[in-house]
Structure formats: structure tokens, C-alpha cells
mmCIF file of C-alpha atoms in Angstrom:
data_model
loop_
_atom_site.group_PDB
_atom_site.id
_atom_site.type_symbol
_atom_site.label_atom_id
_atom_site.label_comp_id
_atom_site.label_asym_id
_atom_site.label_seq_id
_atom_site.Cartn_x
_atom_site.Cartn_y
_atom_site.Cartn_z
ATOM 1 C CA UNK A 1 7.975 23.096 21.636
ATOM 2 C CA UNK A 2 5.536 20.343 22.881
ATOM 3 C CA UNK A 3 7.651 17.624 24.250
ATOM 4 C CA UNK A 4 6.253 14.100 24.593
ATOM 5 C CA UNK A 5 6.303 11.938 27.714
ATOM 6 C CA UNK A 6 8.144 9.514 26.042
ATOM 7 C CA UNK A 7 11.872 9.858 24.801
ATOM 8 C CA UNK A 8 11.259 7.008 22.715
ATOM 9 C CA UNK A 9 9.083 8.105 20.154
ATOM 10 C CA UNK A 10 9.276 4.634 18.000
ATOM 11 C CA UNK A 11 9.549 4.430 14.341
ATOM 12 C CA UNK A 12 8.009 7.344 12.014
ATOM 13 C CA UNK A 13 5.862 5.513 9.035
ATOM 14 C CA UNK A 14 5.033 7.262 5.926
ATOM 15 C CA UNK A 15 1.331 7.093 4.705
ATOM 16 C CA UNK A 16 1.274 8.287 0.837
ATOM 17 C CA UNK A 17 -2.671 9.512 0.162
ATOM 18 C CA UNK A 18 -3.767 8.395 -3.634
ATOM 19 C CA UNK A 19 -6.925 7.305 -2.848
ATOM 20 C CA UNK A 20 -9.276 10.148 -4.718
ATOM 21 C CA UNK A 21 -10.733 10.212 -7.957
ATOM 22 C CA UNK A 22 -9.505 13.838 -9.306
ATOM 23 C CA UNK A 23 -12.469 15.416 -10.622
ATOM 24 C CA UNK A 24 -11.233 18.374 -11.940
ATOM 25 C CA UNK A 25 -8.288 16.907 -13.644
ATOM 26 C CA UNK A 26 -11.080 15.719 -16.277
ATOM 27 C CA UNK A 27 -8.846 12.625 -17.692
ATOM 28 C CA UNK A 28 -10.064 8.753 -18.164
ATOM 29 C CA UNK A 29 -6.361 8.268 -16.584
ATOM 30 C CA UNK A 30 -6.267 8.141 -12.985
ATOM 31 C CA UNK A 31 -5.100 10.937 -11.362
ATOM 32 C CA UNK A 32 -1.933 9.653 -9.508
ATOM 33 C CA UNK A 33 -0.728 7.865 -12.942
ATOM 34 C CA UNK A 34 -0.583 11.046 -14.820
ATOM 35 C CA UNK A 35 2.354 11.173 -16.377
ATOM 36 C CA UNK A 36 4.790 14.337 -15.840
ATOM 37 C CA UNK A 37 8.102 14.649 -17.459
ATOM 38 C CA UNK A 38 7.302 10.548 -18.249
ATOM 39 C CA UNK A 39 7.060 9.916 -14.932
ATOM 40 C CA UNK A 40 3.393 9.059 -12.784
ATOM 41 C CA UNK A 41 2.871 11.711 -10.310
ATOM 42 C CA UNK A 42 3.024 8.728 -8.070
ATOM 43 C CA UNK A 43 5.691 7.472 -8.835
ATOM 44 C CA UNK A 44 7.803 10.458 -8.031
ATOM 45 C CA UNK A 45 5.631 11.294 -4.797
ATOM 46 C CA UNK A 46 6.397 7.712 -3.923
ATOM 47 C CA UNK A 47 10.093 7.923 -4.749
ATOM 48 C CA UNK A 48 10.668 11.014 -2.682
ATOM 49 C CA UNK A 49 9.285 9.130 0.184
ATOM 50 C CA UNK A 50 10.930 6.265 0.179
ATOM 51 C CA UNK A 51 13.996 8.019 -0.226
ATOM 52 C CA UNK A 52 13.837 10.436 2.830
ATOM 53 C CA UNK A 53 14.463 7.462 4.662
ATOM 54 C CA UNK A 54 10.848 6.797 6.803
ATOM 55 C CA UNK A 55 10.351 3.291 6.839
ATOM 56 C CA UNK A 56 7.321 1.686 7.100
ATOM 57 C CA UNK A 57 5.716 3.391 3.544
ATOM 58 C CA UNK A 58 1.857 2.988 2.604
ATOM 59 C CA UNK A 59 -0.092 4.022 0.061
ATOM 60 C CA UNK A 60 -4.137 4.264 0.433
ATOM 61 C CA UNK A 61 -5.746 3.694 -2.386
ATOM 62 C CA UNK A 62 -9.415 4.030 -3.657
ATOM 63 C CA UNK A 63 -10.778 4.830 -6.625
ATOM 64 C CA UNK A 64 -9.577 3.158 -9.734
ATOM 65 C CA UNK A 65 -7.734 0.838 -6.780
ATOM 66 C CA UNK A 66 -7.086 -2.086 -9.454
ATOM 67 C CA UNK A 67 -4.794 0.168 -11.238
ATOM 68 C CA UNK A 68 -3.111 2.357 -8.450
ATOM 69 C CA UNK A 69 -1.663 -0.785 -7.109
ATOM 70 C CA UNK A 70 -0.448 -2.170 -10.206
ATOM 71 C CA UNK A 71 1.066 0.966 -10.682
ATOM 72 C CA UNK A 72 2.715 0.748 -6.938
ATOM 73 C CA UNK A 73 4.579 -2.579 -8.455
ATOM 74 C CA UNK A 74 4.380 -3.851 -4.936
ATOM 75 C CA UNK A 75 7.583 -1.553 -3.803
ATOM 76 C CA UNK A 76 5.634 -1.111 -0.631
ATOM 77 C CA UNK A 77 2.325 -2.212 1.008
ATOM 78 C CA UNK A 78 -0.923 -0.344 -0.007
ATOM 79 C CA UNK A 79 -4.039 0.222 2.232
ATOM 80 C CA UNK A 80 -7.593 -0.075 0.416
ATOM 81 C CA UNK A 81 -9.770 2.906 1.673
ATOM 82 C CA UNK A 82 -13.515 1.755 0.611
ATOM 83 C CA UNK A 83 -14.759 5.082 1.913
ATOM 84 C CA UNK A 84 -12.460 7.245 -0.378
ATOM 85 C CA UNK A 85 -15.380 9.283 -2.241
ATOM 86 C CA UNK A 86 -15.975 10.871 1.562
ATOM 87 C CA UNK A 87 -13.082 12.960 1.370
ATOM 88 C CA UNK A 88 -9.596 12.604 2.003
ATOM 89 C CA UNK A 89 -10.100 12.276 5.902
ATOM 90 C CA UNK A 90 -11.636 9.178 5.256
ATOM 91 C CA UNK A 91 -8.042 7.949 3.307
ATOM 92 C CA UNK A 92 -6.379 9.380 6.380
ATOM 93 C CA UNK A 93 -8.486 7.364 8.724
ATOM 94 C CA UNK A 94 -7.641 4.140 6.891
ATOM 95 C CA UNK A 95 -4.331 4.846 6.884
ATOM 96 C CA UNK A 96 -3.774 5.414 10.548
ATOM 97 C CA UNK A 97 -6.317 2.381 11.628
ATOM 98 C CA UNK A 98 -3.439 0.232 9.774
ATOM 99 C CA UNK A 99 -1.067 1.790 11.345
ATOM 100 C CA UNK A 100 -2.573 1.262 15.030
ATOM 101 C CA UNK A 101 -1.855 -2.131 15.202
ATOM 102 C CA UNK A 102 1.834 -1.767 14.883
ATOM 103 C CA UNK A 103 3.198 -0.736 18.370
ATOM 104 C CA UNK A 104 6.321 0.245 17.512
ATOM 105 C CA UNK A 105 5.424 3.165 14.904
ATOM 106 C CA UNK A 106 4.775 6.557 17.049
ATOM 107 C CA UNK A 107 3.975 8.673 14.399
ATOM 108 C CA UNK A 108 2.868 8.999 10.372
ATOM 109 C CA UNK A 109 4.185 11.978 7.987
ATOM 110 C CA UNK A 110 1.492 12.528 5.460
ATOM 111 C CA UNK A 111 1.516 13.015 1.637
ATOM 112 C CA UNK A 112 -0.110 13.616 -1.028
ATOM 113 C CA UNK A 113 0.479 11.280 -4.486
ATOM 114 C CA UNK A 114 -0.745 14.724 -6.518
ATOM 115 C CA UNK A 115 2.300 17.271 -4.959
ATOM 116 C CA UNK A 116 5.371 15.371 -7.502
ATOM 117 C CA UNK A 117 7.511 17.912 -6.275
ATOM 118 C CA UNK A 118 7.511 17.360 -2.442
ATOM 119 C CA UNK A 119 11.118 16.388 -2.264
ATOM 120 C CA UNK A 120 12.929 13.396 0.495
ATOM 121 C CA UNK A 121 14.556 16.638 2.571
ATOM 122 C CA UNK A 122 10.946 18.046 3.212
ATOM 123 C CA UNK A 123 10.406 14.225 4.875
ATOM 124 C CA UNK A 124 13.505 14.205 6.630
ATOM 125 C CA UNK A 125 13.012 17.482 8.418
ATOM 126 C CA UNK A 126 9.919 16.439 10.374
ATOM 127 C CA UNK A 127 10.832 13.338 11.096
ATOM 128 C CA UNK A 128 14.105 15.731 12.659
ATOM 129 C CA UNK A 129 10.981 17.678 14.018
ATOM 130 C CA UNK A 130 9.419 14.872 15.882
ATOM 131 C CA UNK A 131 12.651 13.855 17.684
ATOM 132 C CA UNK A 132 13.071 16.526 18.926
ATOM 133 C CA UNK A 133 9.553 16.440 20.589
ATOM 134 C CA UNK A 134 7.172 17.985 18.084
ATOM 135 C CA UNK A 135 3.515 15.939 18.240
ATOM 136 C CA UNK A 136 2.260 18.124 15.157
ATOM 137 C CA UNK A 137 4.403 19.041 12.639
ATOM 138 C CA UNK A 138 4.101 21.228 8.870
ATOM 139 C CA UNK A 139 6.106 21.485 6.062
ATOM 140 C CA UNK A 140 6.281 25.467 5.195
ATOM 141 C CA UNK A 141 7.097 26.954 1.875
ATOM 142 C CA UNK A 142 8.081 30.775 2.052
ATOM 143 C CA UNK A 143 6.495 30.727 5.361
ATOM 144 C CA UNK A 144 3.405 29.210 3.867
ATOM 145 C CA UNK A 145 1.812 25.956 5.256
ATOM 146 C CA UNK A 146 1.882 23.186 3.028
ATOM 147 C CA UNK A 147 3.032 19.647 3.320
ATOM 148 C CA UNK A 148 3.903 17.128 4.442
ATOM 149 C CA UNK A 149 2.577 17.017 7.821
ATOM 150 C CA UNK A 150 3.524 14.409 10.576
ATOM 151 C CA UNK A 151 1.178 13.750 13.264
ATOM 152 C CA UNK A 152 2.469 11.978 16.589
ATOM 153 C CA UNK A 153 0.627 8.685 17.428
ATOM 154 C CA UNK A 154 -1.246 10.390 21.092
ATOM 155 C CA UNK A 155 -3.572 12.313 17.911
ATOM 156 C CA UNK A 156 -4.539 9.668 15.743
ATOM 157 C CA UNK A 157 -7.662 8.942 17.926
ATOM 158 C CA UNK A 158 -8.978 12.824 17.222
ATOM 159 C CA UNK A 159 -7.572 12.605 13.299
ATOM 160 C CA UNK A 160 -9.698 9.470 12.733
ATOM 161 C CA UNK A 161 -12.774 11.607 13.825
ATOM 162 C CA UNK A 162 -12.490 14.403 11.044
ATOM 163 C CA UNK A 163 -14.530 13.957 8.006
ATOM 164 C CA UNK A 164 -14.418 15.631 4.629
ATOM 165 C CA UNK A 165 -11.917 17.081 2.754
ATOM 166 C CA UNK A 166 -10.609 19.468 6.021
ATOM 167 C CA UNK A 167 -8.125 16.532 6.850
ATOM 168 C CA UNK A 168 -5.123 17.644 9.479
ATOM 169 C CA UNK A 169 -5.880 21.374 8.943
ATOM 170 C CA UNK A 170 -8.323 21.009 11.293
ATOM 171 C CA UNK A 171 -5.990 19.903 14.118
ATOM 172 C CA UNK A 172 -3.863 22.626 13.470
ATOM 173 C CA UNK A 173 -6.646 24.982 14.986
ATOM 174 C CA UNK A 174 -6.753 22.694 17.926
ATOM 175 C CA UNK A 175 -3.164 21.792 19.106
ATOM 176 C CA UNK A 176 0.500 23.268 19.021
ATOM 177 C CA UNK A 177 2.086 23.270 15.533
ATOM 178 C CA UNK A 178 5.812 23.497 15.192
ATOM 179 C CA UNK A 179 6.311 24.784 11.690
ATOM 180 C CA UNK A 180 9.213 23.604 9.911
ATOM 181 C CA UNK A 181 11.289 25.548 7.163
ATOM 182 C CA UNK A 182 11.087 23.643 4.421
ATOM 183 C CA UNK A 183 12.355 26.089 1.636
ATOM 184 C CA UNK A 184 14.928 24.449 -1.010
ATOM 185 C CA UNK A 185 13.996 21.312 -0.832
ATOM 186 C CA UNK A 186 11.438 21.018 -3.116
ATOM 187 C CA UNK A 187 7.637 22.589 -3.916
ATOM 188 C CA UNK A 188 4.058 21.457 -2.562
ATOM 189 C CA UNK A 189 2.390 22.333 -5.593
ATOM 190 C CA UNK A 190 -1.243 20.180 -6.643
ATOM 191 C CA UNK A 191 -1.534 18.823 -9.799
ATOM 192 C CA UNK A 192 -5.468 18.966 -9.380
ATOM 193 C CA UNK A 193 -6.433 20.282 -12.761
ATOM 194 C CA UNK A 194 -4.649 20.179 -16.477
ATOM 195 C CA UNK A 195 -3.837 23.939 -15.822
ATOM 196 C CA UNK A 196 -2.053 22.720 -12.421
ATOM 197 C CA UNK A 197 0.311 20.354 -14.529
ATOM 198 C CA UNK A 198 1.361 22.955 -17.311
ATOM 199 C CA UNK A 199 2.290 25.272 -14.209
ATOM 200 C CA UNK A 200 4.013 22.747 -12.539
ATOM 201 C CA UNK A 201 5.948 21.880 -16.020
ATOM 202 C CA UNK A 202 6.837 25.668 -17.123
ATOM 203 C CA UNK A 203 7.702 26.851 -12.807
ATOM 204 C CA UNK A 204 10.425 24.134 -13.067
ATOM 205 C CA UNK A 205 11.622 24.645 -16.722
ATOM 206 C CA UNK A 206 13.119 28.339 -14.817
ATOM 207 C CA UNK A 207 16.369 27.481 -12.933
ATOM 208 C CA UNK A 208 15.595 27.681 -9.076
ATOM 209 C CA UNK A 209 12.013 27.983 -9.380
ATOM 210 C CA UNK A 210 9.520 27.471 -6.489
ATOM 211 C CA UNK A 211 6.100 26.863 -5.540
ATOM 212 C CA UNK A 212 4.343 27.668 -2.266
ATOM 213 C CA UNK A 213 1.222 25.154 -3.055
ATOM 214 C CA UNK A 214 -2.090 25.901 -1.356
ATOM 215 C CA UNK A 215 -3.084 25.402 2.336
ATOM 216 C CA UNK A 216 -2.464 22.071 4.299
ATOM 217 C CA UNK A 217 -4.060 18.679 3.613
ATOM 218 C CA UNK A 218 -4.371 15.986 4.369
#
């Protein structure tokens, strides 16, 4: 495992990504306030963060902005990402330039407002991760790659360069990535479409159910 220079890797902040419009979800509601089980997707992506334990929490917000944040009910501070419609590296970008200015954070985990079932555990083992030296960190699902993903402050510079949709997957192709067993604590799934939700809704109606969700983003 990549082991930092440092053995005092500061405080891990969460940045929550709810920032894009959700095309193919094909609702006047916005995406992260879709309701599941009469809950937003956000707020149980949010929830899940907060409770892992990471402290500093974001959200980056974008399209629809107005309502995302009323929606956030000021439970933590959100970051405006006027770029949003470039793709979600542009929401990771803004989250990490807010993050730069704060010294004491040496690394973000990364999720998605659209994956409700991403549970606190998931959170809790990278941050584990990172302590133990990992710079570049992903949640796995039956061996699968998913998220969240924590990124160690010394490659923030490179993540603010990538554009698009490719987000962190890209830096997985360029640097050491410990992968971390994330199995039982919860499922990565998207809700990106209205077929996504009813999946989501009948996987977890089966006791013990599970979902490997697609590749890594951000």
C-alpha cells in the first residue's frame, strides 16, 4: 500500500455530488429530491454520510440549485457548481477548490446524491483506508468497483484537471488503488432512470438483497 509522507493525514471531509440535472430520469422533480420509500434520494445519501462519522460534509449543487438547498435544510454547507452541465468532473472540481483552502482537511470521500443505498460503513472503511496510508481509495461491491471513493489531498491538483463525466475513474488508470471490501454494508446502485428506481425498490423488498452498481464515478 502507498504510504504518505505524512503520518498526519488531517481531517477526511465528505463532498456529496447533486449537482446534475438527470436527464434520463425524465421527471419535472429534480433528480436528488425523488422520493424513494418517502424519503429524497438525498436525503438518505446525505444521512448515510453524515452518519459514517466524516466531518466536514458538502454538498455541490447545480442545476435546479434553488431547490437542492432548500431541500439540504442547511444540515450542512453546500457548494454552488456554475459549471455543472460540463459533467460531473466539473462538480468534483468545485468541490475540492472549497476544500483547498482548509489546511487541515487531507483528503475528500466522494458520493453520489443518486446511489440512496451507499450505507455510513462503506464511508467508514476508507476513511480506515486512508489511515492506514491509502492516497486512492474504492468502495468494491462483489469485487466490483463502485463507490465511494476517497482521494488524498497530494491528487486534488490532477482531479481538478479531468473534464466530463470520466470523474476519478480516470485516476484510477494513473495511480495505485487500494480497493476496499465493501460487501454488507450497503449497495451502489444509480437511480438514473424510472426503471433504476423500481429495481432499486423490488432488489431491497428480498431479504439480504444486493446491488453491485455500475463502474466508478465521480
Amino acid at each position: 500500500m502507498v504510504r504518505r509522507e505524512s503520518d498526519r493525514p488531517g481531517k477526511i471531509a465528505g463532498l456529496l455530488l447533486a449537482a446534475g440535472r438527470g436527464e434520463r430520469f425524465e421527471s419535472p422533480t429534480p433528480k436528488p429530491l425523488i422520493l424513494l420509500e418517502g424519503r429524497t434520494l438525498l436525503d438518505q445519501a446525505l444521512s448515510a454520510m453524515l452518519a459514517s462519522g466524516i466531518d466536514p460534509v458538502f454538498v455541490v449543487v447545480g442545476d435546479r440549485r434553488e431547490e437542492v438547498k432548500r431541500a439540504v435544510a442547511g444540515r450542512v454547507p453546500v457548494i454552488d457548481n456554475p459549471g455543472w452541465a460540463e459533467g460531473i468532473a466539473s462538480s468534483l472540481r468545485a468541490g475540492l477548490d472549497a476544500l483547498e483552502t482548509d489546511s487541515s482537511v487531507g483528503a475528500a470521500c466522494i458520493g453520489l446524491a443518486d446511489q440512496p443505498r451507499v450505507g455510513p460503513d462503506a464511508y467508514r472503511r476508507l476513511v480506515a483506508a486512508h489511515r492506514e496510508g491509502a492516497l486512492l481509495a474504492v468502495a468494491t461491491y462483489g469485487g466490483v468497483r463502485a463507490n465511494p471513493v476517497l482521494l488524498d489531498r497530494s491528487l486534488w491538483n490532477e482531479a481538478r484537471g479531468l473534464e466530463g463525466d470520466a470523474g476519478a475513474r480516470i485516476l484510477m488508470t494513473r495511480h495505485e488503488v487500494v480497493d476496499v471490501p465493501c460487501d454488507g454494508t450497503g449497495a451502489p446502485a444509480d437511480v438514473d432512470s424510472q426503471d433504476d428506481l423500481r429495481s432499486i425498490r423490488r432488489a431491497h423488498s428480498r431479504p439480504g438483497a444486493d446491488s453491485q452498481g455500475p463502474p466508478p464515478g465521480p
